[in-house]
Coordinates of C-alpha atoms and ligand atoms in Angstrom, one line a residue:
M422 CA 72.6 -20.2 -12.4
T423 CA 69.1 -21.0 -13.7
D424 CA 66.1 -19.1 -12.7
T425 CA 63.8 -21.6 -11.0
T426 CA 60.4 -20.3 -11.9
K427 CA 57.7 -21.9 -9.8
S428 CA 54.9 -23.4 -11.7
T429 CA 51.2 -22.6 -11.3
Q430 CA 50.4 -26.3 -11.9
P431 CA 48.3 -28.0 -9.3
V432 CA 50.0 -30.3 -6.8
I433 CA 50.3 -33.7 -8.5
A434 CA 50.5 -35.6 -5.2
D435 CA 46.7 -35.8 -4.8
P436 CA 44.4 -38.7 -5.7
Q437 CA 42.1 -36.6 -7.8
V438 CA 44.8 -34.8 -9.7
T439 CA 46.7 -38.1 -10.4
R440 CA 43.5 -39.8 -11.6
H441 CA 42.8 -36.8 -13.9
I442 CA 46.3 -36.9 -15.4
M443 CA 46.1 -40.7 -15.9
K444 CA 42.7 -40.3 -17.6
A445 CA 43.8 -37.3 -19.8
F446 CA 46.8 -39.2 -21.1
N447 CA 45.1 -42.6 -21.2
L448 CA 47.7 -44.1 -18.8
R449 CA 47.4 -47.3 -16.9
A450 CA 50.0 -48.0 -14.1
A451 CA 52.3 -50.6 -15.5
K452 CA 52.9 -53.3 -12.9
K453 CA 56.0 -54.6 -14.7
L454 CA 57.6 -51.2 -14.4
G455 CA 56.8 -51.0 -10.7
Q456 CA 54.5 -48.0 -11.2
N457 CA 52.8 -47.0 -8.0
F458 CA 52.3 -43.3 -8.1
L459 CA 52.4 -41.2 -4.9
V460 CA 49.2 -39.4 -4.1
D461 CA 50.1 -38.0 -0.6
A462 CA 51.6 -34.5 -0.5
G463 CA 52.8 -35.0 3.0
I464 CA 55.0 -38.0 1.9
V465 CA 56.4 -36.0 -1.0
Q466 CA 57.3 -33.2 1.4
G467 CA 58.8 -35.7 3.8
I468 CA 61.1 -37.0 1.1
V469 CA 62.1 -33.5 0.0
E470 CA 62.9 -32.6 3.6
A471 CA 64.8 -35.9 4.2
A472 CA 66.9 -35.1 1.1
E473 CA 67.5 -31.6 2.6
A474 CA 66.8 -30.4 -0.9
G475 CA 67.2 -26.7 -1.7
P476 CA 68.7 -24.2 -4.1
G477 CA 72.2 -25.2 -5.2
D478 CA 71.5 -28.9 -4.9
R479 CA 71.7 -31.2 -7.9
I480 CA 69.4 -34.2 -7.6
L481 CA 69.2 -37.3 -9.6
E482 CA 65.7 -38.8 -9.5
I483 CA 65.0 -42.3 -10.7
G484 CA 61.6 -43.0 -12.2
P485 CA 59.7 -39.6 -12.1
G486 CA 56.5 -41.3 -13.3
I487 CA 54.0 -38.5 -13.9
G488 CA 56.2 -36.0 -12.0
T489 CA 54.8 -36.3 -8.4
L490 CA 58.1 -36.3 -6.4
T491 CA 59.9 -34.4 -9.2
Q492 CA 57.5 -31.4 -8.6
G493 CA 58.2 -31.4 -4.9
L494 CA 62.0 -31.5 -5.5
A495 CA 61.7 -28.8 -8.2
E496 CA 59.7 -26.6 -5.8
S497 CA 62.6 -26.7 -3.3
G498 CA 64.8 -24.9 -5.9
A499 CA 67.1 -27.9 -6.6
E500 CA 68.2 -28.8 -10.1
V501 CA 66.5 -32.1 -10.9
T502 CA 67.6 -34.6 -13.5
A503 CA 65.1 -37.4 -13.8
V504 CA 65.6 -40.7 -15.6
E505 CA 62.4 -42.5 -16.8
L506 CA 62.2 -45.8 -18.6
D507 CA 58.6 -45.7 -19.7
K508 CA 58.6 -44.2 -23.2
K509 CA 55.1 -42.8 -22.8
L510 CA 56.0 -40.6 -19.8
P511 CA 58.3 -37.9 -21.1
A512 CA 55.4 -36.4 -23.1
V513 CA 53.3 -36.4 -20.0
L514 CA 56.0 -34.9 -17.9
A515 CA 56.5 -32.1 -20.4
E516 CA 53.0 -31.0 -19.5
T517 CA 52.7 -31.8 -15.8
L518 CA 56.0 -30.1 -15.1
A519 CA 55.7 -27.3 -17.6
G520 CA 56.9 -24.1 -16.0
Y521 CA 59.7 -25.7 -14.0
D522 CA 62.9 -24.8 -15.8
N523 CA 65.0 -26.6 -13.2
V524 CA 63.9 -30.1 -14.3
T525 CA 65.6 -32.2 -17.0
I526 CA 63.8 -35.4 -18.1
V527 CA 66.1 -38.1 -19.5
P528 CA 64.4 -41.0 -21.2
G529 CA 66.2 -44.3 -20.4
D530 CA 66.9 -47.2 -18.1
I531 CA 68.8 -46.1 -14.9
L532 CA 70.8 -49.4 -15.1
K533 CA 72.1 -48.5 -18.6
V534 CA 72.4 -44.7 -18.5
N535 CA 76.0 -43.4 -18.1
I536 CA 75.5 -41.6 -14.8
P537 CA 79.0 -40.0 -14.7
E538 CA 78.3 -38.5 -18.1
L539 CA 74.9 -37.3 -17.1
M540 CA 75.7 -35.9 -13.7
G541 CA 79.3 -34.8 -14.1
S542 CA 81.9 -34.9 -11.3
Q543 CA 80.3 -32.5 -8.8
P544 CA 78.5 -33.9 -5.8
F545 CA 74.9 -34.7 -6.2
K546 CA 72.0 -36.4 -4.3
V547 CA 69.6 -39.2 -5.3
A548 CA 65.9 -39.1 -4.5
A549 CA 63.5 -41.7 -5.7
N550 CA 60.3 -43.6 -5.2
L551 CA 62.0 -46.7 -6.6
P552 CA 60.4 -49.3 -8.8
Y553 CA 60.4 -52.3 -6.4
Y554 CA 61.2 -55.0 -9.0
I555 CA 64.7 -53.7 -9.3
T556 CA 65.5 -51.9 -6.0
T557 CA 68.6 -54.0 -5.2
P558 CA 70.3 -53.8 -8.6
I559 CA 69.7 -50.0 -8.7
L560 CA 71.1 -49.5 -5.1
M561 CA 74.1 -51.7 -5.9
A562 CA 74.8 -50.0 -9.2
L563 CA 74.7 -46.5 -7.6
L564 CA 76.9 -47.6 -4.7
E565 CA 79.5 -49.6 -6.6
Q566 CA 80.2 -47.0 -9.2
H567 CA 81.8 -44.6 -6.6
L568 CA 79.7 -41.7 -7.9
P569 CA 80.0 -38.4 -6.0
I570 CA 76.7 -39.0 -4.3
T571 CA 76.3 -37.5 -0.8
L572 CA 72.8 -38.6 0.1
L573 CA 70.5 -41.2 -1.1
V574 CA 66.8 -40.9 -0.1
T575 CA 64.7 -43.7 -1.5
M576 CA 61.2 -45.2 -1.0
V577 CA 61.7 -48.9 -0.8
Q578 CA 59.7 -51.9 0.4
K579 CA 59.9 -52.1 4.2
E580 CA 61.4 -55.6 4.0
V581 CA 64.3 -54.3 1.9
A582 CA 64.9 -51.4 4.2
L583 CA 65.1 -53.8 7.1
R584 CA 67.7 -55.9 5.2
M585 CA 69.7 -52.7 4.4
T586 CA 70.0 -51.9 8.1
A587 CA 70.2 -55.5 9.5
Q588 CA 73.1 -56.4 11.8
P589 CA 75.3 -59.5 11.9
G590 CA 73.6 -62.6 13.4
S591 CA 70.1 -61.5 12.2
R592 CA 68.3 -63.8 9.7
I593 CA 67.9 -60.9 7.2
Y594 CA 71.6 -59.8 7.4
G595 CA 73.1 -60.4 3.9
A596 CA 75.2 -59.1 1.0
L597 CA 72.9 -56.0 0.6
S598 CA 73.3 -55.1 4.4
V599 CA 77.1 -55.3 4.0
A600 CA 77.2 -53.3 0.8
V601 CA 74.9 -50.5 2.0
Q602 CA 76.6 -50.2 5.4
Y603 CA 80.1 -50.4 3.8
Y604 CA 79.4 -47.3 1.7
T605 CA 76.7 -45.5 3.7
R606 CA 75.0 -44.9 7.1
P607 CA 71.5 -46.1 6.4
Q608 CA 68.6 -44.9 8.6
I609 CA 64.9 -45.6 8.2
A610 CA 63.1 -42.2 8.1
F611 CA 59.4 -43.0 8.1
D612 CA 56.7 -45.5 7.2
V613 CA 54.5 -45.0 4.1
P614 CA 51.2 -46.9 4.1
P615 CA 49.9 -48.5 0.8
R616 CA 47.1 -45.9 0.6
S617 CA 49.6 -43.2 -0.2
F618 CA 49.9 -44.7 -3.7
I619 CA 47.8 -45.3 -6.8
P620 CA 47.6 -48.2 -7.2
A621 CA 48.2 -49.3 -3.6
P622 CA 51.1 -51.7 -3.5
E623 CA 50.7 -55.1 -1.7
V624 CA 53.6 -54.4 0.6
D625 CA 54.5 -51.8 3.2
S626 CA 56.9 -49.1 2.3
V627 CA 59.4 -46.9 4.0
V628 CA 61.6 -43.9 3.2
I629 CA 65.3 -44.7 4.0
V630 CA 68.0 -42.2 4.1
C631 CA 71.6 -43.4 3.3
R632 CA 74.3 -40.8 4.0
V633 CA 77.3 -41.7 1.9
R634 CA 80.4 -42.1 4.0
E635 CA 83.5 -40.1 3.1
K636 CA 85.5 -43.3 3.4
P637 CA 84.0 -46.8 3.4
A638 CA 83.2 -48.2 6.9
V639 CA 86.2 -50.5 6.8
E640 CA 89.5 -50.2 5.0
V641 CA 90.4 -53.1 2.6
K642 CA 93.3 -53.9 0.4
S643 CA 91.0 -55.0 -2.4
E644 CA 87.3 -54.0 -2.6
K645 CA 86.9 -56.7 -5.3
M646 CA 88.1 -59.4 -2.9
F647 CA 86.0 -58.0 -0.1
F648 CA 82.8 -58.3 -2.1
R649 CA 83.9 -61.7 -3.5
V650 CA 84.2 -63.0 0.0
V651 CA 80.8 -61.4 1.1
K652 CA 79.0 -62.9 -1.9
A653 CA 80.5 -66.3 -1.3
A654 CA 79.6 -66.2 2.4
F655 CA 75.9 -65.3 1.7
G656 CA 75.7 -67.4 -1.5
Q657 CA 75.2 -70.5 0.7
R658 CA 74.3 -68.8 4.0
R659 CA 73.3 -72.0 5.8
K660 CA 76.8 -73.4 5.4
T661 CA 79.9 -72.7 7.5
I662 CA 82.1 -69.9 6.1
A663 CA 84.7 -72.5 5.1
N664 CA 82.2 -74.6 3.1
A665 CA 80.4 -71.6 1.6
M666 CA 83.7 -70.2 0.3
K667 CA 84.8 -73.6 -1.0
G668 CA 81.5 -73.7 -2.9
A669 CA 82.3 -70.4 -4.4
G670 CA 85.6 -71.6 -5.8
F671 CA 88.2 -70.7 -3.1
Q672 CA 90.8 -73.4 -2.3
A673 CA 90.3 -75.3 1.0
E674 CA 93.9 -74.7 2.1
Q675 CA 93.8 -71.0 1.2
I676 CA 90.5 -70.6 3.2
A677 CA 91.9 -72.5 6.2
A678 CA 95.1 -70.4 6.2
A679 CA 93.3 -67.1 5.9
L680 CA 90.8 -67.9 8.7
E681 CA 93.6 -69.0 11.0
K682 CA 95.6 -65.9 10.2
C683 CA 92.5 -63.7 11.2
G684 CA 91.7 -65.9 14.3
L685 CA 88.2 -66.7 12.8
D686 CA 86.4 -69.9 13.5
S687 CA 85.9 -71.9 10.3
K688 CA 82.7 -73.4 11.7
R689 CA 81.0 -70.0 11.9
R690 CA 78.4 -69.0 9.3
G691 CA 79.1 -65.9 7.2
E692 CA 75.9 -64.4 8.4
T693 CA 77.5 -63.8 11.8
F694 CA 80.5 -61.9 10.4
S695 CA 80.8 -58.2 11.0
L696 CA 82.1 -55.8 8.3
E697 CA 85.5 -55.8 10.1
E698 CA 85.7 -59.6 10.1
F699 CA 84.9 -59.8 6.4
A700 CA 87.5 -57.1 5.7
S701 CA 90.2 -59.0 7.6
L702 CA 89.4 -62.2 5.9
A703 CA 89.4 -60.5 2.5
D704 CA 92.8 -58.9 3.3
A705 CA 94.2 -62.3 4.3
L706 CA 93.2 -63.6 0.9
T707 CA 94.6 -60.6 -1.1
V708 CA 98.0 -61.2 -2.5
Ligands
SAM1557 N1 58.2 -40.9 -8.9 C1 56.8 -41.3 -9.2 C2 56.0 -41.2 -7.9 O1 56.6 -41.1 -6.8 O2 54.8 -41.2 -8.0 C3 56.8 -42.7 -9.7 C4 57.4 -43.8 -8.9 S1 57.1 -45.5 -9.5 C5 57.2 -46.4 -7.9 C6 58.6 -46.0 -10.3 C7 58.9 -45.3 -11.6 O3 60.2 -45.8 -12.1 C8 57.9 -45.5 -12.7 O4 57.6 -44.3 -13.3 C9 58.6 -46.4 -13.7 O5 58.2 -46.3 -15.0 C10 60.0 -46.0 -13.5 N2 61.0 -47.1 -13.8 C11 60.9 -48.4 -13.8 N3 62.0 -49.0 -14.1 C12 62.9 -48.1 -14.4 C13 64.3 -48.1 -14.9 N4 65.0 -49.2 -15.1 N5 64.9 -46.9 -15.1 C14 64.2 -45.7 -14.9 N6 62.9 -45.6 -14.5 C15 62.3 -46.8 -14.2

């Protein structure tokens, strides 16, 4: 096991320290990379606690930025692997996180990195202040790959967290709600105001904890068919389930037979379907 020497570096989660680092390295927060750096030590601590981070943990961080959350995670004694897309930042991180021998910085795009190769087959956690322009693709990629993730603790736009936890019948219930709830038990942990970042984002943020289920919430014969049906249902969410599925390429007779077999009304909209109902419909369509 590695000796996790604590650094004598100042706490990065502070407006003055962050401004100083940005000035020293001539950095400007890149909007197109979703760069909003945390400057609130209380929020960093809140994420570390929500991740239940400690010695023996392996944590994948997405987008370490200048090392703000990384430092908090490293201080807990966890082994941190952080993937950063911005090519300028690894050199900055080498200095801001100097002294932490439990941090590995991996330059690259989280959507392209081979995560099984990077993290291996042992359980790990994910912690991140996510870049908001690709929150959904990142969450979907992490969930769909069946990685040995136990806990996902992420800072997301409040509106996205509300979609992740939305229930059937609500206007914001959609494919993201179904996917997140199929794989995990999501729970909003706490609100984070715009002033906790530099620069301040134009939206409200929250930290959401998603505990990965040992088994998905519902059992299905084919996960591929389950998500095909879900995507079809929400692809044209104003239409009835039968019409939305027809629009997505399913045959009318096939849909009618499957809905009847499950005792589901063809006039209902997909947005009213529970995970169990999507599962039974998908199973009826799986040959
Ligand atoms: N963790 C830092 C913090 O809390 O202050 C920075 C968070 S900032 C909201 C998001 C970070 O993700 C930025 O550092 C950005 O460069 C990085 N990023 C953006 N797209 C990425 C991608 N596709 N893969 C990896 N990192 C990415």
